[in-house]
PDB file of C-alpha atoms in Angstrom:
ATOM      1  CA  UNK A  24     107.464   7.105 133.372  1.00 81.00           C
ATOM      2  CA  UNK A  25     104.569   8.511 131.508  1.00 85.00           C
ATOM      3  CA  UNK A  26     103.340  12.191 132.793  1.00 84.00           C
ATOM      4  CA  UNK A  27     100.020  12.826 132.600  1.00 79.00           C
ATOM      5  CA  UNK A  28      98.852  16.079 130.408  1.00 76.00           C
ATOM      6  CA  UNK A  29      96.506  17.292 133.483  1.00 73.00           C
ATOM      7  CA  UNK A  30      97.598  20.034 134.949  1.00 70.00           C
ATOM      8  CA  UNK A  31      98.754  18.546 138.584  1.00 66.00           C
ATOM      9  CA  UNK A  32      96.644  18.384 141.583  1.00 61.00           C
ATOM     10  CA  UNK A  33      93.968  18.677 139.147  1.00 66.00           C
ATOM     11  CA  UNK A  34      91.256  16.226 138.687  1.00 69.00           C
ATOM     12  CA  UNK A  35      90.588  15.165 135.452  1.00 75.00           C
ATOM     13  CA  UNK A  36      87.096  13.899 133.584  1.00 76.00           C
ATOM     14  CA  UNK A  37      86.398  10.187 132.533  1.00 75.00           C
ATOM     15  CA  UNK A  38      86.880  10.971 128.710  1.00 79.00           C
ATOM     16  CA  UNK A  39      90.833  12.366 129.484  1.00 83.00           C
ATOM     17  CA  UNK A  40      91.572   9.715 131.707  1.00 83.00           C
ATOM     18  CA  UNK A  41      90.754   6.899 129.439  1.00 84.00           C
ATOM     19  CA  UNK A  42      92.555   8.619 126.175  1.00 88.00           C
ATOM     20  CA  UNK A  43      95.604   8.933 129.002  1.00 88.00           C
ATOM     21  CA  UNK A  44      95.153   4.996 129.578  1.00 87.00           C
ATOM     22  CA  UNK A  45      94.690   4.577 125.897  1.00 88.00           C
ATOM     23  CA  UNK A  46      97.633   6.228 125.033  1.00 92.00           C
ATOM     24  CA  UNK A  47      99.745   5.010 127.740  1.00 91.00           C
ATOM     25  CA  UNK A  48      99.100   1.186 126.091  1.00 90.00           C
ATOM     26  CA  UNK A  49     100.177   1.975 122.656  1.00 92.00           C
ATOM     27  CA  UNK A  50     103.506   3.911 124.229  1.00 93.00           C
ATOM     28  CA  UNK A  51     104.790   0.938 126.207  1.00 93.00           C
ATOM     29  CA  UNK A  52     103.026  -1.388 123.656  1.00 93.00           C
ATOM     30  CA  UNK A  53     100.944  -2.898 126.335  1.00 91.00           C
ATOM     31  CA  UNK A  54      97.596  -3.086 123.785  1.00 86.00           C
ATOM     32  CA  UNK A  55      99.433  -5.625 122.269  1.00 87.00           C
ATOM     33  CA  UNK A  56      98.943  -7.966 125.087  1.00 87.00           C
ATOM     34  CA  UNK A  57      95.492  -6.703 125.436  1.00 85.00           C
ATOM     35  CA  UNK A  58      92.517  -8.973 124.182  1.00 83.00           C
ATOM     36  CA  UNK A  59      88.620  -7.345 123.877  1.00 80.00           C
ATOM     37  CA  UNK A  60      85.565  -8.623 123.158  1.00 84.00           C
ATOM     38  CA  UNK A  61      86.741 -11.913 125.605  1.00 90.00           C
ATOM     39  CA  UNK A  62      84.345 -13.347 127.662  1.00 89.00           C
ATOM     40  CA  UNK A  63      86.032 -14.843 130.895  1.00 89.00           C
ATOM     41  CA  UNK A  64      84.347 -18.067 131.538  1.00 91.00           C
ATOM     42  CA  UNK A  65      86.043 -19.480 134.780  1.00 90.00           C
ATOM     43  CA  UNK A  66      88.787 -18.267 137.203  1.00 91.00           C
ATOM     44  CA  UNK A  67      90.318 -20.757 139.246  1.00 90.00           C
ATOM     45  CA  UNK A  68      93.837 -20.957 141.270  1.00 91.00           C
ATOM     46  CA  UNK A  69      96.452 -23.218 139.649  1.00 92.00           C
ATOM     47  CA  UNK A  70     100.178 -23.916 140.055  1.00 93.00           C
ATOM     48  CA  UNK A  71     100.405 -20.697 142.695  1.00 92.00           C
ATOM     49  CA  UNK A  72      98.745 -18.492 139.847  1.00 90.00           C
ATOM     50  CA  UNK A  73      95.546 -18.666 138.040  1.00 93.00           C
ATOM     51  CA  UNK A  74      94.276 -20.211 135.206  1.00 94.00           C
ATOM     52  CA  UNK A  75      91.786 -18.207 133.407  1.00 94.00           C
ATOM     53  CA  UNK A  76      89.363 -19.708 130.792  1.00 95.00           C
ATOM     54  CA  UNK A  77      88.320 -17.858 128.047  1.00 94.00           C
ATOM     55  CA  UNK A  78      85.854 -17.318 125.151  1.00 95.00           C
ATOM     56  CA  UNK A  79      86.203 -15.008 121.759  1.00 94.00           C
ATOM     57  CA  UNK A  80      84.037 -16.221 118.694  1.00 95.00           C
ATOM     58  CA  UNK A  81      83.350 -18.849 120.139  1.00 95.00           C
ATOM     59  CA  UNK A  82      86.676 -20.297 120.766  1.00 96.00           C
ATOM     60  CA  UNK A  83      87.382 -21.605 124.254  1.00 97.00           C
ATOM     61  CA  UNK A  84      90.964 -21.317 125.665  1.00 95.00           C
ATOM     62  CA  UNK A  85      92.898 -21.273 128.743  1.00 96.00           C
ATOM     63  CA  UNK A  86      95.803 -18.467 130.070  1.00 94.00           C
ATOM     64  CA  UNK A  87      97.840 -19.473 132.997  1.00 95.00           C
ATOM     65  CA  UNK A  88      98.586 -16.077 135.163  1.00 93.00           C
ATOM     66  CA  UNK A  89     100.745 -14.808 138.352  1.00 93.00           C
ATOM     67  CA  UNK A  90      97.314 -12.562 139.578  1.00 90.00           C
ATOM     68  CA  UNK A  91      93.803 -11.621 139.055  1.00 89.00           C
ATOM     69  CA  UNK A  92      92.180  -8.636 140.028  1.00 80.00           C
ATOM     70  CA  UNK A  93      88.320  -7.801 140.081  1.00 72.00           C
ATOM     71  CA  UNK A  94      87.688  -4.512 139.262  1.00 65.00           C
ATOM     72  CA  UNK A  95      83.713  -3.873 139.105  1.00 57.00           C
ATOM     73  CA  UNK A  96      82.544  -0.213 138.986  1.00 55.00           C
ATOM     74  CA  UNK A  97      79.609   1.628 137.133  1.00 53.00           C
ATOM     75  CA  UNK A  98      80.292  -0.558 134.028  1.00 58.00           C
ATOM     76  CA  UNK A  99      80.187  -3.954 135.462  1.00 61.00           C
ATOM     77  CA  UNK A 100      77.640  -6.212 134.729  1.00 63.00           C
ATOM     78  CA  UNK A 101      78.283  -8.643 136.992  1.00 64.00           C
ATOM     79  CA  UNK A 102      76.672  -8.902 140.659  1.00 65.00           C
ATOM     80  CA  UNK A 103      74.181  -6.110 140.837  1.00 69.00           C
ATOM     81  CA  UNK A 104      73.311  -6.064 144.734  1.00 69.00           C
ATOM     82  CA  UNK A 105      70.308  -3.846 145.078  1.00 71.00           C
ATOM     83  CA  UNK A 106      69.328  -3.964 149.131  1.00 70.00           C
ATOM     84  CA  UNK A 107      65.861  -5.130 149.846  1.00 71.00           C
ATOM     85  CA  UNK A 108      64.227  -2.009 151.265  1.00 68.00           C
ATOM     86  CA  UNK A 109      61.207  -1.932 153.074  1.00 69.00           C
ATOM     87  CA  UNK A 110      57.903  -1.009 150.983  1.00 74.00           C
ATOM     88  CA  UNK A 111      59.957  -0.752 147.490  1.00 72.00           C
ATOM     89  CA  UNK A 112      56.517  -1.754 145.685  1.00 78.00           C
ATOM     90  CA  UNK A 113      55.127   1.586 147.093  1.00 81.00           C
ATOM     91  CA  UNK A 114      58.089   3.095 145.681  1.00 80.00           C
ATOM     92  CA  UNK A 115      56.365   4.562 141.911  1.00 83.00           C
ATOM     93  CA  UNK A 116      59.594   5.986 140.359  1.00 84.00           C
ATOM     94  CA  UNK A 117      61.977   3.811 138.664  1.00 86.00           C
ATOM     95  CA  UNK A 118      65.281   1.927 140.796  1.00 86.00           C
ATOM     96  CA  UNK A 119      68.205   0.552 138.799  1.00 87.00           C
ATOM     97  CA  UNK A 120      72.113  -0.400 139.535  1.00 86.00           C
ATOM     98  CA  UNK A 121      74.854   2.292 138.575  1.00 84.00           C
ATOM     99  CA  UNK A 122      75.466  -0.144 135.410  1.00 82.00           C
ATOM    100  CA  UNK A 123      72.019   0.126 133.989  1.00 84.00           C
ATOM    101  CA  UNK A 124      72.308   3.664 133.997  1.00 86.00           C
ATOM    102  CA  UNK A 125      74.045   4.307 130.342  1.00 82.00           C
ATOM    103  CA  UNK A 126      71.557   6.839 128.550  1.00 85.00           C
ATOM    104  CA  UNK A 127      71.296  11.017 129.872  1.00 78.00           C
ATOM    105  CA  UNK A 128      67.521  10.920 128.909  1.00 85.00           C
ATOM    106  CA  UNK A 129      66.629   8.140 131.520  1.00 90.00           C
ATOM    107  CA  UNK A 130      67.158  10.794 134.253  1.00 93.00           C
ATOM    108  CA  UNK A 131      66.271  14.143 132.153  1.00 94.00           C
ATOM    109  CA  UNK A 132      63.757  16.094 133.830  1.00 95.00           C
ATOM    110  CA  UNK A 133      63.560  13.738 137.216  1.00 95.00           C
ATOM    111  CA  UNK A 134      64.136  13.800 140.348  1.00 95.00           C
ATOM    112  CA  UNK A 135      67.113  11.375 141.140  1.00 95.00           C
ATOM    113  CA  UNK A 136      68.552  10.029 144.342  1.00 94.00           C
ATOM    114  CA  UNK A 137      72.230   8.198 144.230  1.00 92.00           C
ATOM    115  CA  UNK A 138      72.819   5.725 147.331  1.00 89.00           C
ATOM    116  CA  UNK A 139      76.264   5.249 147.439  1.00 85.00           C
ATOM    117  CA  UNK A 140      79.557   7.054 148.632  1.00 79.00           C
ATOM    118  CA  UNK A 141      81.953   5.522 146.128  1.00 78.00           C
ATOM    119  CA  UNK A 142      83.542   6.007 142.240  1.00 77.00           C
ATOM    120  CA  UNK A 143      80.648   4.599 140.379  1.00 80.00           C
ATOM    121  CA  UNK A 144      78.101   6.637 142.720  1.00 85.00           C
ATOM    122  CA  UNK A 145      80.075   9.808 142.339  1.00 85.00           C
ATOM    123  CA  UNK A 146      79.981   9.023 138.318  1.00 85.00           C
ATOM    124  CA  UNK A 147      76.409   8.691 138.812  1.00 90.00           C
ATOM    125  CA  UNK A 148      75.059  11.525 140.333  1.00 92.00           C
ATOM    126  CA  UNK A 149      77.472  13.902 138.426  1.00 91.00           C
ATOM    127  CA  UNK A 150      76.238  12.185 134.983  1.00 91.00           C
ATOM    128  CA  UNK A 151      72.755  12.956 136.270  1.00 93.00           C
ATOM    129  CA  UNK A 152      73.731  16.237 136.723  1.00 93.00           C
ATOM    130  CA  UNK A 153      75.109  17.069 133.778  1.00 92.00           C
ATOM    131  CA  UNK A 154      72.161  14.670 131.459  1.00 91.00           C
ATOM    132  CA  UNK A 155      69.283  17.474 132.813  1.00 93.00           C
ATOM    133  CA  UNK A 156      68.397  15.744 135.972  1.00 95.00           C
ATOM    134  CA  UNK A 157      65.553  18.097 137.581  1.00 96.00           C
ATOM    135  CA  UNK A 158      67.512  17.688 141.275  1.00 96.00           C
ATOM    136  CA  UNK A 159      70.552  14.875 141.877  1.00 95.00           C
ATOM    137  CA  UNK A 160      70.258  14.007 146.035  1.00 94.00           C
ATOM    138  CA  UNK A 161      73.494  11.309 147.033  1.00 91.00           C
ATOM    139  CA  UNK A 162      73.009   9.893 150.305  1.00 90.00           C
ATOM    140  CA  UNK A 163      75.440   7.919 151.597  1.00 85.00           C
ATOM    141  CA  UNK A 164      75.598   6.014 155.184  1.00 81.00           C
ATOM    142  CA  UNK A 165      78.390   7.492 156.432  1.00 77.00           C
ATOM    143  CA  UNK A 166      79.473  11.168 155.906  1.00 74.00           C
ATOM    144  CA  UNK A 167      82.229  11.315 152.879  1.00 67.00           C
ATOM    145  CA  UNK A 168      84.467  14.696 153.379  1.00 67.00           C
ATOM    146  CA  UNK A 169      85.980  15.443 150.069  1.00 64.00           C
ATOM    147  CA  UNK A 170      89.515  16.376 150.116  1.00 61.00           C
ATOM    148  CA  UNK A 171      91.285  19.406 147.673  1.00 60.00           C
ATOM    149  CA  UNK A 172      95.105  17.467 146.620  1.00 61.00           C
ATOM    150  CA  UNK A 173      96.841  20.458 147.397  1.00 63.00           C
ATOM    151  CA  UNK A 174      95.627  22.974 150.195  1.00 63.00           C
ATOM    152  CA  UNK A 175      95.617  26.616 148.860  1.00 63.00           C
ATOM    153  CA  UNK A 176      96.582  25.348 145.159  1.00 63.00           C
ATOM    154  CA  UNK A 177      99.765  25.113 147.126  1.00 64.00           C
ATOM    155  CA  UNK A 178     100.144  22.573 149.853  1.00 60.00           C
ATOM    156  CA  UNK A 179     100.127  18.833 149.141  1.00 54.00           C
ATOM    157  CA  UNK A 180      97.781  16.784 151.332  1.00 47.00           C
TER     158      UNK A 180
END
């Protein structure tokens, strides 16, 4: 209903995919019904829905809705679950969650390892890469085969 301008089977970059989101809302008018700069104070299930409670300048109100999803990544804030790792106070380099990692120079010139096998790891260790990380190492637990979208540029899979 909206095409994307990436070329397909492509992958495209954070920046084009939010300017494609961006621009989606404002085609179908969807910003309209957007609301930033909201804190979301309580989420509880109501009348086979939710009722979410809300805060903007101060202003408390309350939004009855059909779902609620939870979408956390790299830019969440919210539940930061570092694992307790044997001998971490021997550790002398600095540890921090995917969301505390917003600035290129806190990894320019280091050596930087990225636990993790998902989205906001992925985002991670290719910022790092690209901010002048000295080496970027991701370990994951389990082996994580990337796929190509189309096989030989030609062959969807």
């Amino acid at each position: 209903d909206y095409p994307s301008p990436a070329p397909s089977g492509k992958f495209v970059d954070g920046a084009s995919t939010q300017e494609y989101i961006l621009d989606y809302a404002k085609h179908f008018k969807l910003d309209e019904h957007v609301q930033t700069g909201t804190t979301v104070e309580k989420v509880e299930p109501k009348d086979g829905g939710w009722q979410f409670t809300t805060k903007k300048d101060g202003v408390e109100q309350t939004h009855q809705f059909d779902f609620c999803v939870v979408s956390q990544g790299m830019y969440s804030t919210a539940n930061r679950f570092i694992p307790d790792v044997g001998s971490k106070e021997e550790f002398k380099g600095e540890a921090m969650h995917s969301t505390d990692f917003q600035q290129p120079e806190q990894v320019a010139g280091k050596n930087v390892v990225v636990v993790g096998g998902g989205k906001s790891a992925m985002d991670c260790a290719i910022a790092a890469s690209n901010s002048g990380a000295k080496r970027v190492t991701l370990v994951s637990r389990n082996a994580h085969w990337p796929t190509p979208r189309k096989i030989a540029g030609l062959i969807p899979f």
